[in-house]
PDB file of C-alpha atoms in Angstrom:
ATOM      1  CA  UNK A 322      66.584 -27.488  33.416  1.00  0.00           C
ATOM      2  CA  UNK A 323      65.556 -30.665  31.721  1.00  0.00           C
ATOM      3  CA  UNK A 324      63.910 -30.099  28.498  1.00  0.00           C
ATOM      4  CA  UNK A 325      62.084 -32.480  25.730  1.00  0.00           C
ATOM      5  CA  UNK A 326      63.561 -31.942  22.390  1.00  0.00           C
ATOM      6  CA  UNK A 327      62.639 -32.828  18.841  1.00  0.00           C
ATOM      7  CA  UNK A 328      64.837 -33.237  15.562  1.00  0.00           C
ATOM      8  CA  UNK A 329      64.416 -32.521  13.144  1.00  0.00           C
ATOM      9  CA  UNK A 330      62.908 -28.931  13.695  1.00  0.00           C
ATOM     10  CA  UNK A 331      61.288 -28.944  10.081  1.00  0.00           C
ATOM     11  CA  UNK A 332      60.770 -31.966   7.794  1.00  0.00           C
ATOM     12  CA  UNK A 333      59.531 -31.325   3.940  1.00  0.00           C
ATOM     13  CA  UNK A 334      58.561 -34.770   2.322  1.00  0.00           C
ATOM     14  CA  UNK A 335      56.942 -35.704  -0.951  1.00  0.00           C
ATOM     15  CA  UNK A 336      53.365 -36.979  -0.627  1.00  0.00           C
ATOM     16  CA  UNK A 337      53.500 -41.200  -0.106  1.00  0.00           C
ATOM     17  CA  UNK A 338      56.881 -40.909   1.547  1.00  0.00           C
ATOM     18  CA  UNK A 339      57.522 -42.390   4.866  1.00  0.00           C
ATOM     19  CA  UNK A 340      58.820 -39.798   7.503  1.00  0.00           C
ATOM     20  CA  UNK A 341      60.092 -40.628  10.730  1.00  0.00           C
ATOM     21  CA  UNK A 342      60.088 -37.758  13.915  1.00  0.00           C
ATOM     22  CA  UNK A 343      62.386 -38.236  16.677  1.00  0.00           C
ATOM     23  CA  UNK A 344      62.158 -36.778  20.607  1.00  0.00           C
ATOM     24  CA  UNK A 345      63.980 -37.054  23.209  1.00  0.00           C
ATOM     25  CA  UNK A 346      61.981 -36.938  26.491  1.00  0.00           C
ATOM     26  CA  UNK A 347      63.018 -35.725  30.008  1.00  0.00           C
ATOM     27  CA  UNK A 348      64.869 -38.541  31.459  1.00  0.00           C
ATOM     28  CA  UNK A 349      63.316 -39.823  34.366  1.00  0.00           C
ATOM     29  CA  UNK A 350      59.896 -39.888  32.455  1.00  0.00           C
ATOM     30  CA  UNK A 351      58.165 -42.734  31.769  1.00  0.00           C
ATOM     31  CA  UNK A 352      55.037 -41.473  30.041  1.00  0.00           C
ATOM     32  CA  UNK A 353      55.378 -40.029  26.509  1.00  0.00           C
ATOM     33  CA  UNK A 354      52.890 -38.624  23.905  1.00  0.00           C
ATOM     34  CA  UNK A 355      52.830 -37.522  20.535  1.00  0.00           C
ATOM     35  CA  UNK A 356      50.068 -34.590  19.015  1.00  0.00           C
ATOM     36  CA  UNK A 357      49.492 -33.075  16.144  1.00  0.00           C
ATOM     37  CA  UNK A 358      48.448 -29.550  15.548  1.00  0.00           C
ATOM     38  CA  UNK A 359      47.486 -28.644  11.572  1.00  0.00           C
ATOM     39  CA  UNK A 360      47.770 -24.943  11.468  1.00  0.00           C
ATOM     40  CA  UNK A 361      45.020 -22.812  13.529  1.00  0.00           C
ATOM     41  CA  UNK A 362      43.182 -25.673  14.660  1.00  0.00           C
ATOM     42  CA  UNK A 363      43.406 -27.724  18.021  1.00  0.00           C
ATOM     43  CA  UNK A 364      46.152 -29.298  19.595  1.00  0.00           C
ATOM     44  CA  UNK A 365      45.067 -32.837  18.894  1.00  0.00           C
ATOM     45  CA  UNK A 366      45.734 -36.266  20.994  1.00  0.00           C
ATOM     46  CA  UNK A 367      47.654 -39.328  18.954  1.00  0.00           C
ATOM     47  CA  UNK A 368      49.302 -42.041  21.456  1.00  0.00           C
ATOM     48  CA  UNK A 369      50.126 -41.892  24.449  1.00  0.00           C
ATOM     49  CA  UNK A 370      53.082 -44.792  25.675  1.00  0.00           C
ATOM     50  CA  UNK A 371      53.953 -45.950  29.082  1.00  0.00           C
ATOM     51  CA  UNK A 372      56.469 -49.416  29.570  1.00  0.00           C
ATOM     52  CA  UNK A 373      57.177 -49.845  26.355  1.00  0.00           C
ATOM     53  CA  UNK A 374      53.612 -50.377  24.765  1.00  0.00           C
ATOM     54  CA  UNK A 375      50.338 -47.721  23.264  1.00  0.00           C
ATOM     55  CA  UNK A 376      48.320 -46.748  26.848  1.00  0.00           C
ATOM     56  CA  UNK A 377      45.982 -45.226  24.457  1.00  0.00           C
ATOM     57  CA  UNK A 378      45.569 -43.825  20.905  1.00  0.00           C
ATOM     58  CA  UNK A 379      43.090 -41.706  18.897  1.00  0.00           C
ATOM     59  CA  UNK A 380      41.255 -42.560  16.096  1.00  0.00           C
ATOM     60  CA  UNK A 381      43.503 -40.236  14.129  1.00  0.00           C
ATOM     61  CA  UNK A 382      46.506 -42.862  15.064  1.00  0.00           C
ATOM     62  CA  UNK A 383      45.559 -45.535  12.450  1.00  0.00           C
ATOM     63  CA  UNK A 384      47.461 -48.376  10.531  1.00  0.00           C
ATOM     64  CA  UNK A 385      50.053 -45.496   8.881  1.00  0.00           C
ATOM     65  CA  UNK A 386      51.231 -44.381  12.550  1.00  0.00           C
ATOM     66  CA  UNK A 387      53.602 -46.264  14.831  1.00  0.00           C
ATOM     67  CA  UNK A 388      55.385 -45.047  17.625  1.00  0.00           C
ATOM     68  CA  UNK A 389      58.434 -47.025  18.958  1.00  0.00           C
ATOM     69  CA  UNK A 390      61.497 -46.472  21.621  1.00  0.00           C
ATOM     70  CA  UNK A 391      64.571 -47.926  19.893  1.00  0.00           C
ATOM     71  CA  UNK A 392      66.359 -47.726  22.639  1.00  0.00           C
ATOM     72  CA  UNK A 393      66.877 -45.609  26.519  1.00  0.00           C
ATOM     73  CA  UNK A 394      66.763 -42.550  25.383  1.00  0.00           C
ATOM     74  CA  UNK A 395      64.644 -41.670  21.940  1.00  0.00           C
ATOM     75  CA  UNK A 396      60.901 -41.819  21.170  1.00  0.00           C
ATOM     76  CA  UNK A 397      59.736 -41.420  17.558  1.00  0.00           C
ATOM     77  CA  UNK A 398      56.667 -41.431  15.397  1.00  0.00           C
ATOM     78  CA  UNK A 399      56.826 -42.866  11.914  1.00  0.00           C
ATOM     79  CA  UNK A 400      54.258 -42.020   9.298  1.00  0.00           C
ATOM     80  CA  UNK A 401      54.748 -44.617   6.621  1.00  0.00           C
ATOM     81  CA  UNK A 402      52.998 -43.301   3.627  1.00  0.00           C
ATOM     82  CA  UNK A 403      51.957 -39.688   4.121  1.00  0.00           C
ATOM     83  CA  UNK A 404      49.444 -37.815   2.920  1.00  0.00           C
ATOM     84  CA  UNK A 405      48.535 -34.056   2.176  1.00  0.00           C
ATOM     85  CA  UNK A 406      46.660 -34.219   5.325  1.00  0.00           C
ATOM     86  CA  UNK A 407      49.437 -34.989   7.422  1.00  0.00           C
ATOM     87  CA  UNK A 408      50.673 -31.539   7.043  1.00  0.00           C
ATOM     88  CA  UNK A 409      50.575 -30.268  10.390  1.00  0.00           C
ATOM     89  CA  UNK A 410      53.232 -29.458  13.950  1.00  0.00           C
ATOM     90  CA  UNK A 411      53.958 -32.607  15.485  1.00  0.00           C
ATOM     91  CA  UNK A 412      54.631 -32.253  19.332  1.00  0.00           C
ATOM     92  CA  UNK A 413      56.209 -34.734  21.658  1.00  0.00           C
ATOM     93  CA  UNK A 414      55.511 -34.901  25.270  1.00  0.00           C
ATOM     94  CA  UNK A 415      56.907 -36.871  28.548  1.00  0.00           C
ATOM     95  CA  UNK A 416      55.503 -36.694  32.222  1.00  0.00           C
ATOM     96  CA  UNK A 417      57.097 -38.379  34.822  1.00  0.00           C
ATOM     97  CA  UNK A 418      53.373 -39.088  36.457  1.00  0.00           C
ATOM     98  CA  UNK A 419      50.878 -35.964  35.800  1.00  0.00           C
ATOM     99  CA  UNK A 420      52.308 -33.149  34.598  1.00  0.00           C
ATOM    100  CA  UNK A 421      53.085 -32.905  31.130  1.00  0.00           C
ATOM    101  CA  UNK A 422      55.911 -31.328  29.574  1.00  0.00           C
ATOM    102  CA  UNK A 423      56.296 -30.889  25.449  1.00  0.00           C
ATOM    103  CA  UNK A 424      59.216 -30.608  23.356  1.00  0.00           C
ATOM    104  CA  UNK A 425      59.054 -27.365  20.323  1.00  0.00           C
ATOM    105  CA  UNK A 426      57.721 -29.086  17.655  1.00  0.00           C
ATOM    106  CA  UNK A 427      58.758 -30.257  14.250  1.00  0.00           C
ATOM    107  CA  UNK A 428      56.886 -29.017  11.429  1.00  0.00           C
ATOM    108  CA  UNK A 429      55.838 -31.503   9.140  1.00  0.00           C
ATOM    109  CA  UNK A 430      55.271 -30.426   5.226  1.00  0.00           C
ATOM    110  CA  UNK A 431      53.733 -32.748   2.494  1.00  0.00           C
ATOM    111  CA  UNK A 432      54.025 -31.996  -1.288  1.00  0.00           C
TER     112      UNK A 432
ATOM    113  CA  UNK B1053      33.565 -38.590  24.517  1.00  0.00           C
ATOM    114  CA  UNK B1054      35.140 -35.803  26.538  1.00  0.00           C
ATOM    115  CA  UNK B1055      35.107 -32.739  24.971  1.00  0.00           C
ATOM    116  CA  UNK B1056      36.623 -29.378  26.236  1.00  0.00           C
ATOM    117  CA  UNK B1057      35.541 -25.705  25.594  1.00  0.00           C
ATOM    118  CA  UNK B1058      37.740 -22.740  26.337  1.00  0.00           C
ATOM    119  CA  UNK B1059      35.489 -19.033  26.243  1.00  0.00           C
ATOM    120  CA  UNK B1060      36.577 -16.487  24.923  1.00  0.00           C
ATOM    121  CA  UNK B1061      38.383 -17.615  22.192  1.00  0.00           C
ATOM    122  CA  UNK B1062      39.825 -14.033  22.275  1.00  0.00           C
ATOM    123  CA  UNK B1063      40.759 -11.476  24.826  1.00  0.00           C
ATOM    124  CA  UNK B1064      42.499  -8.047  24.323  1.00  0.00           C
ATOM    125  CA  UNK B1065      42.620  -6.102  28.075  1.00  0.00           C
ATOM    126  CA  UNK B1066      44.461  -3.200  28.909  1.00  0.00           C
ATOM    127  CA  UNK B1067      48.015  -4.057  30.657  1.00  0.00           C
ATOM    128  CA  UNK B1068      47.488  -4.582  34.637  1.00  0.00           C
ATOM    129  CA  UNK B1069      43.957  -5.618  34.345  1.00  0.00           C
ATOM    130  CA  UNK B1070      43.265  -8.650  36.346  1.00  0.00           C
ATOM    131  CA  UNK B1071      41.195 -12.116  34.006  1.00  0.00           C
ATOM    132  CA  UNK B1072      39.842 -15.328  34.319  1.00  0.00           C
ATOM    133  CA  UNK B1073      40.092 -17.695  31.582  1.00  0.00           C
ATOM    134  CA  UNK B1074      37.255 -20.379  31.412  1.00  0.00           C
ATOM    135  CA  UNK B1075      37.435 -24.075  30.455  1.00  0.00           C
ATOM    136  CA  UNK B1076      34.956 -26.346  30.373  1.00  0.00           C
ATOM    137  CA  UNK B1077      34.859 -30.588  30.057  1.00  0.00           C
ATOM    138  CA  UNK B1078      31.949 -32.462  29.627  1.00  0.00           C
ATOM    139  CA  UNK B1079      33.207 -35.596  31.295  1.00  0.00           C
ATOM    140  CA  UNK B1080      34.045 -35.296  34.842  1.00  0.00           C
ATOM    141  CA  UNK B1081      36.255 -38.191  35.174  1.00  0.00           C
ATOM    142  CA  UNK B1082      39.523 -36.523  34.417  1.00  0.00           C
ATOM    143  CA  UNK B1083      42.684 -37.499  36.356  1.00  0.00           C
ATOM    144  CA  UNK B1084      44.204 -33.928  36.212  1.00  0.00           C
ATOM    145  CA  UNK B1085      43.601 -30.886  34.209  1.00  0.00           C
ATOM    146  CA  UNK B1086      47.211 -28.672  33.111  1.00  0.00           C
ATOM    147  CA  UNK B1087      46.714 -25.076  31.680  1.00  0.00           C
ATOM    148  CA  UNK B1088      49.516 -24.013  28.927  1.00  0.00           C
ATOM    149  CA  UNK B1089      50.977 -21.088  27.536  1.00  0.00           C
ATOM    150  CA  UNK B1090      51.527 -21.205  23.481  1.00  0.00           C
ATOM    151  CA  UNK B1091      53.678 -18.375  21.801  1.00  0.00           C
ATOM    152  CA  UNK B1092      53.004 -18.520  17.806  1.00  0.00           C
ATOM    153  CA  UNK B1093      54.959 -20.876  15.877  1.00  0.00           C
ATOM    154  CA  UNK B1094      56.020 -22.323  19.251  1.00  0.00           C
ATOM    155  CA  UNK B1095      55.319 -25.206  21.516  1.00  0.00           C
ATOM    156  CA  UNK B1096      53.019 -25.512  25.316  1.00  0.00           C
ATOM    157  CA  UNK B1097      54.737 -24.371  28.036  1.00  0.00           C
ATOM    158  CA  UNK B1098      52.745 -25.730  31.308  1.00  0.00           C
ATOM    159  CA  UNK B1099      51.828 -22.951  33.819  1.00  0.00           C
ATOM    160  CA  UNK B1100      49.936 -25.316  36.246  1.00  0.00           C
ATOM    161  CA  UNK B1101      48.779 -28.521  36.747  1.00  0.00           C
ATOM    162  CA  UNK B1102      45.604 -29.408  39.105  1.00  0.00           C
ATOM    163  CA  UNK B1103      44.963 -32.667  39.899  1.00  0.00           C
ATOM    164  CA  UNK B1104      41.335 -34.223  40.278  1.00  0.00           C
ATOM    165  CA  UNK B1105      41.712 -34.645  43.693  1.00  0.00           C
ATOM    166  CA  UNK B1106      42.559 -30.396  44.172  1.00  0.00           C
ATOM    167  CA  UNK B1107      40.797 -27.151  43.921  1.00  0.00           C
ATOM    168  CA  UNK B1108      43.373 -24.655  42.663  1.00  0.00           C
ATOM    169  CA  UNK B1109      46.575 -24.393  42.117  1.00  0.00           C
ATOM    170  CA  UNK B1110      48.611 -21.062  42.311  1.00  0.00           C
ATOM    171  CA  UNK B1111      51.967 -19.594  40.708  1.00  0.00           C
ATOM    172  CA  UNK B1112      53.046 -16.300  41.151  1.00  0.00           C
ATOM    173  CA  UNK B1113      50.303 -14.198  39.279  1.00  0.00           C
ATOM    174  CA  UNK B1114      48.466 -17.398  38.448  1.00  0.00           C
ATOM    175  CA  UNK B1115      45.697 -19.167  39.955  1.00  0.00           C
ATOM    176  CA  UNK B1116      44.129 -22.489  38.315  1.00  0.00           C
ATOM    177  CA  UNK B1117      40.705 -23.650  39.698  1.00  0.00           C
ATOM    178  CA  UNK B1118      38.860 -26.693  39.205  1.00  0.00           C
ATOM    179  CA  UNK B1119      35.713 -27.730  40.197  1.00  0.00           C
ATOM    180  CA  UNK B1120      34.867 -31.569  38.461  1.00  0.00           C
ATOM    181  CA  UNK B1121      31.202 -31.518  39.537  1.00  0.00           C
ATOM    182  CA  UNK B1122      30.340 -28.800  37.188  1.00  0.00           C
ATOM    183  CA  UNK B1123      33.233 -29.537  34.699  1.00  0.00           C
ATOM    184  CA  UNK B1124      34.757 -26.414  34.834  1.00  0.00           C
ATOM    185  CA  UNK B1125      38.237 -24.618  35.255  1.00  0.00           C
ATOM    186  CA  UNK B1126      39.605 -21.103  35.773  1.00  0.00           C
ATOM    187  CA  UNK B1127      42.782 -19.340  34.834  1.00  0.00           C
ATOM    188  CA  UNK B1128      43.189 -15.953  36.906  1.00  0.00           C
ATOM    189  CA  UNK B1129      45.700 -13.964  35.881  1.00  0.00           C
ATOM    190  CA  UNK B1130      46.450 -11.281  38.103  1.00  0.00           C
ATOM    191  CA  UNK B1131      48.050  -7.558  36.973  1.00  0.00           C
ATOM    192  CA  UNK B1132      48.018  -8.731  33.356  1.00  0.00           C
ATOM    193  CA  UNK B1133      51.171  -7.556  31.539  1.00  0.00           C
ATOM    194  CA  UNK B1134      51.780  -7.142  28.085  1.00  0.00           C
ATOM    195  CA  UNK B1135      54.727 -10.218  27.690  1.00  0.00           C
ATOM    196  CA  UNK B1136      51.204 -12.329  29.085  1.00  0.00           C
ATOM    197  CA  UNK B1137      50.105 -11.933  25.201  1.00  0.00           C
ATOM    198  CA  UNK B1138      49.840 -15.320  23.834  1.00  0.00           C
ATOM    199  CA  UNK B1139      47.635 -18.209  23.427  1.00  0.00           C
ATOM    200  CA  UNK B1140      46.573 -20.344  26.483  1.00  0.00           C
ATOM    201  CA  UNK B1141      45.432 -23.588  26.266  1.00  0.00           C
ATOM    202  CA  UNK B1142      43.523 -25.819  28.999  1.00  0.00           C
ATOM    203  CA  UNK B1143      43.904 -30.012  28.834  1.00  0.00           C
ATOM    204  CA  UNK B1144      42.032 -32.813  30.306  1.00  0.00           C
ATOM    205  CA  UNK B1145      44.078 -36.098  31.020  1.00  0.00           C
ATOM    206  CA  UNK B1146      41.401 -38.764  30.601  1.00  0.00           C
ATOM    207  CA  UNK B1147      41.764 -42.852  31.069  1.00  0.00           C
ATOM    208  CA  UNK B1148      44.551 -44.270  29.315  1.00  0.00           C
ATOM    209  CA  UNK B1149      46.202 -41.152  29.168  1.00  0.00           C
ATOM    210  CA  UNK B1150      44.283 -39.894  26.680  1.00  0.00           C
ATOM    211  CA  UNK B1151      44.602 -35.302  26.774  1.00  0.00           C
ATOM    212  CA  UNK B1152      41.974 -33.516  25.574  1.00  0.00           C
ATOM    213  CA  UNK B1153      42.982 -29.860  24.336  1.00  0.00           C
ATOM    214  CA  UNK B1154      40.275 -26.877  24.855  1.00  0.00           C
ATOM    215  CA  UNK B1155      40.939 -24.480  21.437  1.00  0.00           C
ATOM    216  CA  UNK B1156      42.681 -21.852  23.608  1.00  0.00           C
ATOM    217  CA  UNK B1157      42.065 -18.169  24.414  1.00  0.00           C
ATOM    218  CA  UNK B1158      44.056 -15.787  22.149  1.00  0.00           C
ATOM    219  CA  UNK B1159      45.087 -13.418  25.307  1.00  0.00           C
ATOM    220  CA  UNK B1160      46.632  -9.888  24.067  1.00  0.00           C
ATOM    221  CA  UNK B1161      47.457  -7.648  26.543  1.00  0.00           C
ATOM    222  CA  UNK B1162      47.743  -3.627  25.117  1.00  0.00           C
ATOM    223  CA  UNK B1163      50.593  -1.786  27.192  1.00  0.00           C
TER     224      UNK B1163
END
């Protein structure tokens, strides 16, 4: 069965570093998402992308967060100077129209 | 600014006890609200998907209800078993694409 997946699984970085997480959606989806979840709190909402530009983003996505698809197949999010803060699971998702499906996570650690 | 509430945040029931999971939304214009399984450490699986347009939704022992007018959805899960132990989350897909997360119900089911 079709499955999202996410490299790396776990990504250490030293605070003010740029990161860079990388999914790879289902493959007839055109709808992908990324969240954040810092440990025992909410699943929380960053972008959402549909044809190749931001549908919608919170106010959590601000000037350090892009998202871009390089090419057919990959979706990442880059965090270009990170922060303590940032620590947290970062989860991609695709749908194909309503129904979401996420990839397993990769857990982000700032020193 | 939609917010969603999942009560209880915690539920321990004997194994084969039938439960109903409540989520809440304060904004009724959703385009679809998905319920998720979360194992610790782990990523959402989706268990159902209802659309705004639907009442409930039903796989195997689960049942998803949604009624927009009062902002609320149900999870029923039926002959609870103790492999049902994990966290389940409801989500409201708002304009843009935009998901709202509920906190999630910490389910443990004692065999």
């Amino acid at each position: 069965e079709p499955e999202v997946t996410q490299t790396p699984s776990h990504q250490v970085t030293q605070m003010g570093q740029e990161v860079i997480l990388r999914c790879v959606p289902i493959s007839n989806h055109l709808y992908f998402y990324w969240y954040r979840q810092i440990l025992g709190q909410k699943v929380e909402f960053l972008v959402s992308f549909y044809n190749n530009e931001i549908s919608e983003k919170s106010e959590i996505f601000d000037d350090q967060f892009s998202v871009e698809r390089p090419d057919g197949s990959n979706f990442t999010l880059k965090i270009r100077s990170t922060k303590l803060e940032d620590s947290a699971m970062y989860f991609c998702a695709s749908s194909a129209h309503n129904e979401q499906f996420f990839g397993p996570g990769t857990r982000l650690t700032v020193l | 600014k939609q917010e969603v509430t999942q009560i209880p945040a915690a539920l321990s029931v004997p194994e084969g006890e039938n439960l109903v999971l409540n989520c809440s939304f304060t904004d009724s214009a959703i385009y679809n609200l998905q319920w998720f399984r979360q194992d610790p450490g782990k990523g959402l699986t989706s268990l159902l998907l209802i659309q705004s347009s639907q009442r409930e939704q039903t796989s195997g022992r689960l049942n998803a209800s949604l009624d927009k007018s009062s902002g609320r959805s149900t999870l029923y899960i039926a002959a609870s078993q103790p492999g049902d132990s994990a966290t389940y989350l409801c989500a409201a897909l708002t304009g843009g694409f935009k998901t709202i997360f509920g906190a999630g119900t910490r389910l443990f089911v004692k065999a």
